[in-house]
Short mmCIF file of N, CA and C in Angstrom, two decimals:
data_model
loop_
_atom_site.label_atom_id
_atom_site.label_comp_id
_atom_site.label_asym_id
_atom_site.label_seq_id
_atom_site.Cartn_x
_atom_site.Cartn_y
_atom_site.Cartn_z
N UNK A 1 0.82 -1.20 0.00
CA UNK A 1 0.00 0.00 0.00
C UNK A 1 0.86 1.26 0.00
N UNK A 2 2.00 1.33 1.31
CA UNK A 2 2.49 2.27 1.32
C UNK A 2 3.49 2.44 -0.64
N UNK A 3 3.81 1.67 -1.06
CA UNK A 3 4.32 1.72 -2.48
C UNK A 3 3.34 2.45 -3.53
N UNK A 4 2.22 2.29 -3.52
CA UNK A 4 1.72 2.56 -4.34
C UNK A 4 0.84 4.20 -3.99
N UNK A 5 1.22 4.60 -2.95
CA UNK A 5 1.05 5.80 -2.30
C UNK A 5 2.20 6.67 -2.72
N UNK A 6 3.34 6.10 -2.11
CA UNK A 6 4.42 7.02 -2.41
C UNK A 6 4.94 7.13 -3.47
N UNK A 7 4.79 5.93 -5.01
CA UNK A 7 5.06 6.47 -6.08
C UNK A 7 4.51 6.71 -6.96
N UNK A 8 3.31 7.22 -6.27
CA UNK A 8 1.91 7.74 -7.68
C UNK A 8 1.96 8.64 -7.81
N UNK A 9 2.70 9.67 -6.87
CA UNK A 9 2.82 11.20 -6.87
C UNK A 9 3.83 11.91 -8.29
N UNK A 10 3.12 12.56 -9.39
CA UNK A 10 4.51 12.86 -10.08
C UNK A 10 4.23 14.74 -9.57
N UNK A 11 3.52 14.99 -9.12
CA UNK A 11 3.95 16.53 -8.37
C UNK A 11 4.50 16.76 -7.15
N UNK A 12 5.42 17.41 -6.87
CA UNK A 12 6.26 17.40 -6.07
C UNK A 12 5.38 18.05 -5.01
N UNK A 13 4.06 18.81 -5.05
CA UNK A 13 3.83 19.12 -3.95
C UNK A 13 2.82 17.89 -2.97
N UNK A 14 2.07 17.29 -3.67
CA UNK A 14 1.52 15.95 -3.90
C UNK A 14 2.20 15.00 -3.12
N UNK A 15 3.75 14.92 -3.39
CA UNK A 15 4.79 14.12 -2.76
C UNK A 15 4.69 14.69 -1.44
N UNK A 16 4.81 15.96 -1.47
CA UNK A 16 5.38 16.58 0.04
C UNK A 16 3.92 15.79 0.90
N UNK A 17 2.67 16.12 0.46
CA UNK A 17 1.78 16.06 1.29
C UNK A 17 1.88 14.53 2.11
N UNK A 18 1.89 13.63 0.88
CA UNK A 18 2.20 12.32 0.98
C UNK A 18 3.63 11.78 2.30
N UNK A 19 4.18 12.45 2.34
CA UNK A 19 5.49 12.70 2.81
C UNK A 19 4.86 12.96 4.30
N UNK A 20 4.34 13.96 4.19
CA UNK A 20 3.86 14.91 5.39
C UNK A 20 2.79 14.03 5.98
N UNK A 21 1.99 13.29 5.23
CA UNK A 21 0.62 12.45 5.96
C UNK A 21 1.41 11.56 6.53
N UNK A 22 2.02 10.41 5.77
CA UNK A 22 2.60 9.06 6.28
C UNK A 22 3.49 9.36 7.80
N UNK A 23 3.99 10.11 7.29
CA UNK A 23 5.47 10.44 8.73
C UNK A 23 4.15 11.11 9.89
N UNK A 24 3.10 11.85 9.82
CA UNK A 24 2.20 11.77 11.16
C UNK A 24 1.92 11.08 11.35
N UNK A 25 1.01 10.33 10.81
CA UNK A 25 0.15 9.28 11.02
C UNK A 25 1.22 8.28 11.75
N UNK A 26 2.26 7.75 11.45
CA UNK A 26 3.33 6.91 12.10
C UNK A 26 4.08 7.78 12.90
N UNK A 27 4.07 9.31 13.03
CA UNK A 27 5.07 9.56 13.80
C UNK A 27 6.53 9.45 14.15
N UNK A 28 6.76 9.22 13.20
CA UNK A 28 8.46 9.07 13.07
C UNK A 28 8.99 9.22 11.35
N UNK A 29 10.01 10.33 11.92
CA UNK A 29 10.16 10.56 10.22
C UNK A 29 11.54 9.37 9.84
N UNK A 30 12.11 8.73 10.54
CA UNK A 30 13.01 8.17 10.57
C UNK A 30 12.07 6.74 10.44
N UNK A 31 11.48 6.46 10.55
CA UNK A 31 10.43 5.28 10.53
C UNK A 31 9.51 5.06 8.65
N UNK A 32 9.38 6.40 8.58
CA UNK A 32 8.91 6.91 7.30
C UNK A 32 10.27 7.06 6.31
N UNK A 33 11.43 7.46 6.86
CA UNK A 33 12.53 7.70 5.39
C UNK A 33 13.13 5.55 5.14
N UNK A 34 12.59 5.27 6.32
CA UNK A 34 13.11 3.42 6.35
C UNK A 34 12.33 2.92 5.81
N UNK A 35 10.83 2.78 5.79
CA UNK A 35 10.18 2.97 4.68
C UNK A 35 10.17 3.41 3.14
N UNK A 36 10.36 4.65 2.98
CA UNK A 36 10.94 4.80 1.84
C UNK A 36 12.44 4.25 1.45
N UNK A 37 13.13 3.97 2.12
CA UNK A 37 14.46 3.25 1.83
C UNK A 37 13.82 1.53 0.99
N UNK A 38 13.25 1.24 1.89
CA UNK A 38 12.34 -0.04 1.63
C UNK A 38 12.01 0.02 0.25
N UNK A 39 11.25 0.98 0.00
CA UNK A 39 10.53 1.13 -1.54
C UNK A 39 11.62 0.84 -2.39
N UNK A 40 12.61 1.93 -1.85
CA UNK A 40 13.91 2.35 -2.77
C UNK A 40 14.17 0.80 -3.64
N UNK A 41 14.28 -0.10 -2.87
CA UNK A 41 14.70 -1.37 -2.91
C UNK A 41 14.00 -2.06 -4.34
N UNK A 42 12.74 -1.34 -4.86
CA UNK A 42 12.11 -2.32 -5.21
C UNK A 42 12.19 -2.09 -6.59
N UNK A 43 13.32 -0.66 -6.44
CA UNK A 43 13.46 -0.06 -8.19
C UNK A 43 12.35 0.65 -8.41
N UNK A 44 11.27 1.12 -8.05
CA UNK A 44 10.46 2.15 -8.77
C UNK A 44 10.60 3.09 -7.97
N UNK A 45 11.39 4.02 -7.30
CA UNK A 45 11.67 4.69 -7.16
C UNK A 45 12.23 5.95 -7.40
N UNK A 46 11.96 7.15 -7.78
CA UNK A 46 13.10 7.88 -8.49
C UNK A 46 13.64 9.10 -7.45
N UNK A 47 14.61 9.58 -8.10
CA UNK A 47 14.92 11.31 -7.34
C UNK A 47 13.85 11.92 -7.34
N UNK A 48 12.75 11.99 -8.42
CA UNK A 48 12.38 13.02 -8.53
C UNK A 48 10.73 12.56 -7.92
N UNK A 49 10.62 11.40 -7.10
CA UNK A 49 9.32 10.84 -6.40
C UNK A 49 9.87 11.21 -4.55
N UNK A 50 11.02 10.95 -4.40
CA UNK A 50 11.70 10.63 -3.18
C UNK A 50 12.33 11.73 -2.55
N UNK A 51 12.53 13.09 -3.55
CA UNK A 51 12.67 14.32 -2.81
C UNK A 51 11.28 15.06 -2.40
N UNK A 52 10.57 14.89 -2.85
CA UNK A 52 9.19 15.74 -2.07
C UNK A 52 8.74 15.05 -0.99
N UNK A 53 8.45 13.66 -1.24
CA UNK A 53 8.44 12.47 0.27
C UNK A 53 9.47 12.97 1.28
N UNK A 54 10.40 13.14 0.74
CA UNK A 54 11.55 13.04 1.56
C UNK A 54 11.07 15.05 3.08
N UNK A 55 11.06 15.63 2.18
CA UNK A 55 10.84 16.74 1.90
C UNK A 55 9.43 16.70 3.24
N UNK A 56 8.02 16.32 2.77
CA UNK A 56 6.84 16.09 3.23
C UNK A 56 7.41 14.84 4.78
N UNK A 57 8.47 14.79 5.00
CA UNK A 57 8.26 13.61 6.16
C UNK A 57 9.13 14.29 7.39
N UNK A 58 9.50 15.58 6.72
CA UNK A 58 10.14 15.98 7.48
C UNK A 58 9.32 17.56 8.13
N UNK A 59 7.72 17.56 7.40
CA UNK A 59 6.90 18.32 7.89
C UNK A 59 6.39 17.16 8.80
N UNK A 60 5.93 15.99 8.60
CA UNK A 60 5.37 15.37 9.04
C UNK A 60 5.56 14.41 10.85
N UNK A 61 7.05 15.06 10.45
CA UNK A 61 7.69 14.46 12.13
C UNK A 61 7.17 15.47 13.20
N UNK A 62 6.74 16.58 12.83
CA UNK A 62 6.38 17.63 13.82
C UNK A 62 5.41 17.14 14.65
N UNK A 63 4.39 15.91 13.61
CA UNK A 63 3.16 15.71 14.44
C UNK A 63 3.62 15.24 16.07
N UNK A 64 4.29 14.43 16.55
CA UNK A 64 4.93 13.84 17.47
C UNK A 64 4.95 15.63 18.44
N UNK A 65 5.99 16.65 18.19
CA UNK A 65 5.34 17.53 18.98
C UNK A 65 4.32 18.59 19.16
N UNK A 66 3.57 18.38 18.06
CA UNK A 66 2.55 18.81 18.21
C UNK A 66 1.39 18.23 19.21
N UNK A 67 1.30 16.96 19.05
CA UNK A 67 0.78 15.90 20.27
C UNK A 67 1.26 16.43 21.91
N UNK A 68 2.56 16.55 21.87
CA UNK A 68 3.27 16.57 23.25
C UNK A 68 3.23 17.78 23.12
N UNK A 69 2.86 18.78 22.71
CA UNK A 69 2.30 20.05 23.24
C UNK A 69 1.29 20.45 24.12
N UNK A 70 0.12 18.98 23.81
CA UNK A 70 -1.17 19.50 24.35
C UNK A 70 -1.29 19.64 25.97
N UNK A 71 -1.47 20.26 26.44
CA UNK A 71 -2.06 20.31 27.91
C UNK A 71 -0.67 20.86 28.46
N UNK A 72 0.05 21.66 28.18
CA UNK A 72 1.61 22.13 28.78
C UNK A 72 1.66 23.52 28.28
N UNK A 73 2.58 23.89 29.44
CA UNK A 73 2.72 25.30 29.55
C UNK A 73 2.96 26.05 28.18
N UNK A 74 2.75 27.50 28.34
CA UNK A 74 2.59 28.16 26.80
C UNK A 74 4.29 28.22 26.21
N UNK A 75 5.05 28.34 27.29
CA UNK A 75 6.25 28.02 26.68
C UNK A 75 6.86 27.05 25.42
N UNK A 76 5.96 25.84 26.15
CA UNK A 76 6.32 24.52 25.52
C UNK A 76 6.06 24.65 23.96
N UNK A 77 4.35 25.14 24.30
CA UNK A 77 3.50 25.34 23.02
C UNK A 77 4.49 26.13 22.04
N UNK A 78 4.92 27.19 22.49
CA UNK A 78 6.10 28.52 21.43
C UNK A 78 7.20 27.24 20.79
N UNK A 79 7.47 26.38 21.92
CA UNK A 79 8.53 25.76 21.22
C UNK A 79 8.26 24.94 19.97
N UNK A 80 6.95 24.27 20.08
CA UNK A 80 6.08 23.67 18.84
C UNK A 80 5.70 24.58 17.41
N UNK A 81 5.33 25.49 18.15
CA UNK A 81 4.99 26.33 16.86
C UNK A 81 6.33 26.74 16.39
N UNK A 82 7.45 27.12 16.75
CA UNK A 82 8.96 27.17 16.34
C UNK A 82 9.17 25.97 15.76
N UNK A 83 9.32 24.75 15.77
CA UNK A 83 9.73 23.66 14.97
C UNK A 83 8.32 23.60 14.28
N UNK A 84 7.29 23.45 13.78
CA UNK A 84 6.36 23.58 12.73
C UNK A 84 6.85 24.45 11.95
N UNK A 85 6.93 25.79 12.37
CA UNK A 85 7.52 26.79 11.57
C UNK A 85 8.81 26.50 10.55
N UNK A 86 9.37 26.04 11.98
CA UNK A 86 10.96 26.18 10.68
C UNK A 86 10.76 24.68 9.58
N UNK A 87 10.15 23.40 10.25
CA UNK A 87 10.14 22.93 9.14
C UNK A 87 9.49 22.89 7.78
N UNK A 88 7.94 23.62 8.04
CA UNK A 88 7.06 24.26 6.99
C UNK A 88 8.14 25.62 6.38
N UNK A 89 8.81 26.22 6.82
CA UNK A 89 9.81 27.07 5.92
C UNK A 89 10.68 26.87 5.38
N UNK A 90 10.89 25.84 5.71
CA UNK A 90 12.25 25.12 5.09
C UNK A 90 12.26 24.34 3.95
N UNK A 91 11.15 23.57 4.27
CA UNK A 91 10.69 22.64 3.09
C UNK A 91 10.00 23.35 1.83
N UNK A 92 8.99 25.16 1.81
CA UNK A 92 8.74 26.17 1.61
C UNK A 92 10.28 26.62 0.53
N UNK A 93 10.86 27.02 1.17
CA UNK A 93 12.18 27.43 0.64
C UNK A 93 12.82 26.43 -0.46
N UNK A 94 12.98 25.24 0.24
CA UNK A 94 13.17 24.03 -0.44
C UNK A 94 12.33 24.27 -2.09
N UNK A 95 11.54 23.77 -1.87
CA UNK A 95 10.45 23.90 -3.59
C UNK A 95 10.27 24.51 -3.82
N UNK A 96 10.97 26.02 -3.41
CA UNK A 96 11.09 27.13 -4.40
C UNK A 96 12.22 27.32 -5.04
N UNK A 97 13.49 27.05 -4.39
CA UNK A 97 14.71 27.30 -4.93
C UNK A 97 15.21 25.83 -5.80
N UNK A 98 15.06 24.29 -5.00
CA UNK A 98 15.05 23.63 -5.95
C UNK A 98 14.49 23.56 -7.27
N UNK A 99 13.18 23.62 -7.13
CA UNK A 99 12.32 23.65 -8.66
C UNK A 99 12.55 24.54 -9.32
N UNK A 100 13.04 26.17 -8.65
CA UNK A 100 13.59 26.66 -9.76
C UNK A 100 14.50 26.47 -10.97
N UNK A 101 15.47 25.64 -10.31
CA UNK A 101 16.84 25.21 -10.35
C UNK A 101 16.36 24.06 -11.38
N UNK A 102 15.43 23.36 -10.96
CA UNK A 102 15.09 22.40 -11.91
C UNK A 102 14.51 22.85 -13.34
N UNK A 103 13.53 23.64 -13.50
CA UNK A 103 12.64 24.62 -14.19
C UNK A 103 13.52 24.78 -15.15
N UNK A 104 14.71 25.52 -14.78
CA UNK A 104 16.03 25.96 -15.70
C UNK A 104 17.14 25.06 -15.96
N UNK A 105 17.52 23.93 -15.32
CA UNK A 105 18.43 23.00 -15.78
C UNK A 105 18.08 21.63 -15.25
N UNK A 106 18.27 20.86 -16.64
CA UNK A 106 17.53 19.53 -16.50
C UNK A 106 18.72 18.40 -16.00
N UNK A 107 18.06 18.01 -15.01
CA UNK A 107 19.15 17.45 -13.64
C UNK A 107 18.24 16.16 -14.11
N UNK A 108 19.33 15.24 -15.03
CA UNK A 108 18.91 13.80 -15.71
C UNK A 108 18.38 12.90 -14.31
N UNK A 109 19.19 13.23 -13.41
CA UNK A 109 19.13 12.29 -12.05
C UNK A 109 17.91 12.13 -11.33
N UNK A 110 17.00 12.82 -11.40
CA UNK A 110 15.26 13.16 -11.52
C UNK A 110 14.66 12.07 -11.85
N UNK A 111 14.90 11.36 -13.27
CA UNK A 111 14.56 10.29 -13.28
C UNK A 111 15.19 9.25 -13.05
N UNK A 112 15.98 9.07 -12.72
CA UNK A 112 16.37 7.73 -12.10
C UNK A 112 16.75 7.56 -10.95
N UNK A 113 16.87 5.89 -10.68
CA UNK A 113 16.18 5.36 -9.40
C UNK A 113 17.23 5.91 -8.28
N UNK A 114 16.16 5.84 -7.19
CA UNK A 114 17.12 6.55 -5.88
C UNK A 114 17.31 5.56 -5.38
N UNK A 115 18.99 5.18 -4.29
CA UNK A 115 19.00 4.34 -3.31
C UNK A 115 18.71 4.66 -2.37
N UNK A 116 18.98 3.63 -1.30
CA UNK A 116 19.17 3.76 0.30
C UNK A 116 20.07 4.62 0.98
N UNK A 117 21.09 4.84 0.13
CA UNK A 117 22.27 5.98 0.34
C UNK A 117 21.72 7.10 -0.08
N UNK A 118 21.43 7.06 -1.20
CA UNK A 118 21.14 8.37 -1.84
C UNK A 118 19.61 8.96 -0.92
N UNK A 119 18.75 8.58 -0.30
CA UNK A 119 18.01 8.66 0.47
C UNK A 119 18.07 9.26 1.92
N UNK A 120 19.12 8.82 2.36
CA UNK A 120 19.96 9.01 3.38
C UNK A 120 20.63 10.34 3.20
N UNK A 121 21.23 10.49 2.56
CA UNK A 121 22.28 11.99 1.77
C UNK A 121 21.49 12.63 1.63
N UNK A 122 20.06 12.52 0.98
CA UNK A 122 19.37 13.81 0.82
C UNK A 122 18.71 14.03 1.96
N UNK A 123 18.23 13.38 2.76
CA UNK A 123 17.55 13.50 3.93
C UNK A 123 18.39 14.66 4.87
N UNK A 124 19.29 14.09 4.95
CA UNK A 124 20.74 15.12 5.85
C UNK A 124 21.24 16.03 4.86
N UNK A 125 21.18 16.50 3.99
CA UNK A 125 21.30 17.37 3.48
C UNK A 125 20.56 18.20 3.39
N UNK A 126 19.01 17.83 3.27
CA UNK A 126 18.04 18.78 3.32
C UNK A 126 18.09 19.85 4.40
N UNK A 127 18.03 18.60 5.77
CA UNK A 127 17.83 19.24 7.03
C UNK A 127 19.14 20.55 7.55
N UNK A 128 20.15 19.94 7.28
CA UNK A 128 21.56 21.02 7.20
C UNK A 128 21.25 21.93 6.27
N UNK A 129 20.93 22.05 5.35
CA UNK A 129 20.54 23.21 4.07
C UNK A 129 19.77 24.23 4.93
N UNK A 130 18.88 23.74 5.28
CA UNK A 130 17.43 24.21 6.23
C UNK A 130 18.22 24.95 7.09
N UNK A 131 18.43 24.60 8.21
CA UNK A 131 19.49 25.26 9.16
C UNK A 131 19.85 26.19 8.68
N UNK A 132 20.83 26.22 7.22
CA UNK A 132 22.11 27.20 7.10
C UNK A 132 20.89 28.26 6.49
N UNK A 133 19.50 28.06 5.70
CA UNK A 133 18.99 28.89 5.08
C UNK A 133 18.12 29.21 5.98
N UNK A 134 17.76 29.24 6.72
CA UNK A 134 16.52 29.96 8.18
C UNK A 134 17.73 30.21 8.94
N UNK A 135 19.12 30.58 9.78
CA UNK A 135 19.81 30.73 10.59
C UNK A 135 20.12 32.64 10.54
N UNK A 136 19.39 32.92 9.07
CA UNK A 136 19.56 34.53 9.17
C UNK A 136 18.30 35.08 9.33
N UNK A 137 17.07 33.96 9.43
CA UNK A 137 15.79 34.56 9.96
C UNK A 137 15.50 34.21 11.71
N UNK A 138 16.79 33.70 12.45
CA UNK A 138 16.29 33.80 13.84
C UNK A 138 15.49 34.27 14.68
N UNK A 139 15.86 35.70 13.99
CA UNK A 139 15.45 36.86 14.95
C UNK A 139 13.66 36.82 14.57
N UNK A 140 13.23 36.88 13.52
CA UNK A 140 11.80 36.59 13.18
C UNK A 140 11.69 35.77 13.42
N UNK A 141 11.91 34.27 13.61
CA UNK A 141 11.63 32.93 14.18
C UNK A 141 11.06 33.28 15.94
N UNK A 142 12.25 34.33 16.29
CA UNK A 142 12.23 34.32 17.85
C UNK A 142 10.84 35.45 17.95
N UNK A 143 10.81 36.30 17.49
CA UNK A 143 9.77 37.70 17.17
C UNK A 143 8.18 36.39 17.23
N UNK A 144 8.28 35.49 16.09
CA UNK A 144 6.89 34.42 15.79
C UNK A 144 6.94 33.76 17.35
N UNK A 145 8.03 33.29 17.86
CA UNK A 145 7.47 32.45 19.65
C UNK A 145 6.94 33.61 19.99
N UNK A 146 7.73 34.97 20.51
CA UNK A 146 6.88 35.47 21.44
C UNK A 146 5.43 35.65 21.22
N UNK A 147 5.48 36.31 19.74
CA UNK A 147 3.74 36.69 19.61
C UNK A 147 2.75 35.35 19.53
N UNK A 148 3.16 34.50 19.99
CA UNK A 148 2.16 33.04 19.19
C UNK A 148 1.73 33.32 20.86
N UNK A 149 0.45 32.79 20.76
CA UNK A 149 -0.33 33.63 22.30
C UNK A 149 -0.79 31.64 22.91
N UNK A 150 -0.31 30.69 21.89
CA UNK A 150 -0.33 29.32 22.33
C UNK A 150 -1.01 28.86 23.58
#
């Protein structure tokens, strides 16, 4: 089931959602990229199915604190809406600057099949990218906790 979910998507935002449902619903985005490693395995896989999944599972790990937010101090809550945030901006940022990039130069590797490595590499790459590209919006990150009234 999960196969035929994750590689029916050929829009990348489609993927993300897909990405983003599976990793809540299971709660673990590391549970969800082993999964997709799994798929990887079976050859129908490509770059260009496995970066928006990839992408969508890493909105989707938030659910876990979004859960462990409920019933706790408003602090806690700021800290939730701060990781929702940065990973909905990141992944945001992500499919704008990748697809541009794509839009204008045709990156053959799109279609063909992704591994377990290559799965892995993009996963940690994404998330480090993320970091280095939200690390000059702190100060608005920190500005969004205080005002979130959580």
């Amino acid at each position: 089931s999960f196969t035929r979910i994750l590689t029916a998507f050929n829009n990348p935002l489609l993927g993300v959602l897909a990405g983003t449902v599976v990793t809540g619903v299971i709660q673990s985005s590391a549970a969800s990229i082993g999964i997709l490693q799994s798929i990887s395995l079976t050859g129908k896989l490509t770059w260009g199915m496995a970066i928006p999944i990839i992408m969508g599972a890493n909105i989707g790990t938030c659910m876990t604190a979004i859960l462990s937010s409920i019933g706790v101090s408003k602090d806690a809550k700021r800290v939730t809406v701060i990781h929702v945030a940065i990973k909905v901006l990141g992944t945001i940022l992500w499919l704008i600057i990748f697809y541009s990039v794509v839009a204008v130069v045709n990156f053959s590797f799109m279609d063909k099949q992704i591994g377990v490595v290559g799965i892995a590499v993009f996963h940690s790459i994404f998330n480090i990218v993320n970091t280095i590209l939200l690390f000059p919006f702190q100060k608005w990150l920190e500005k969004l906790r205080q005002s979130t009234k959580a």
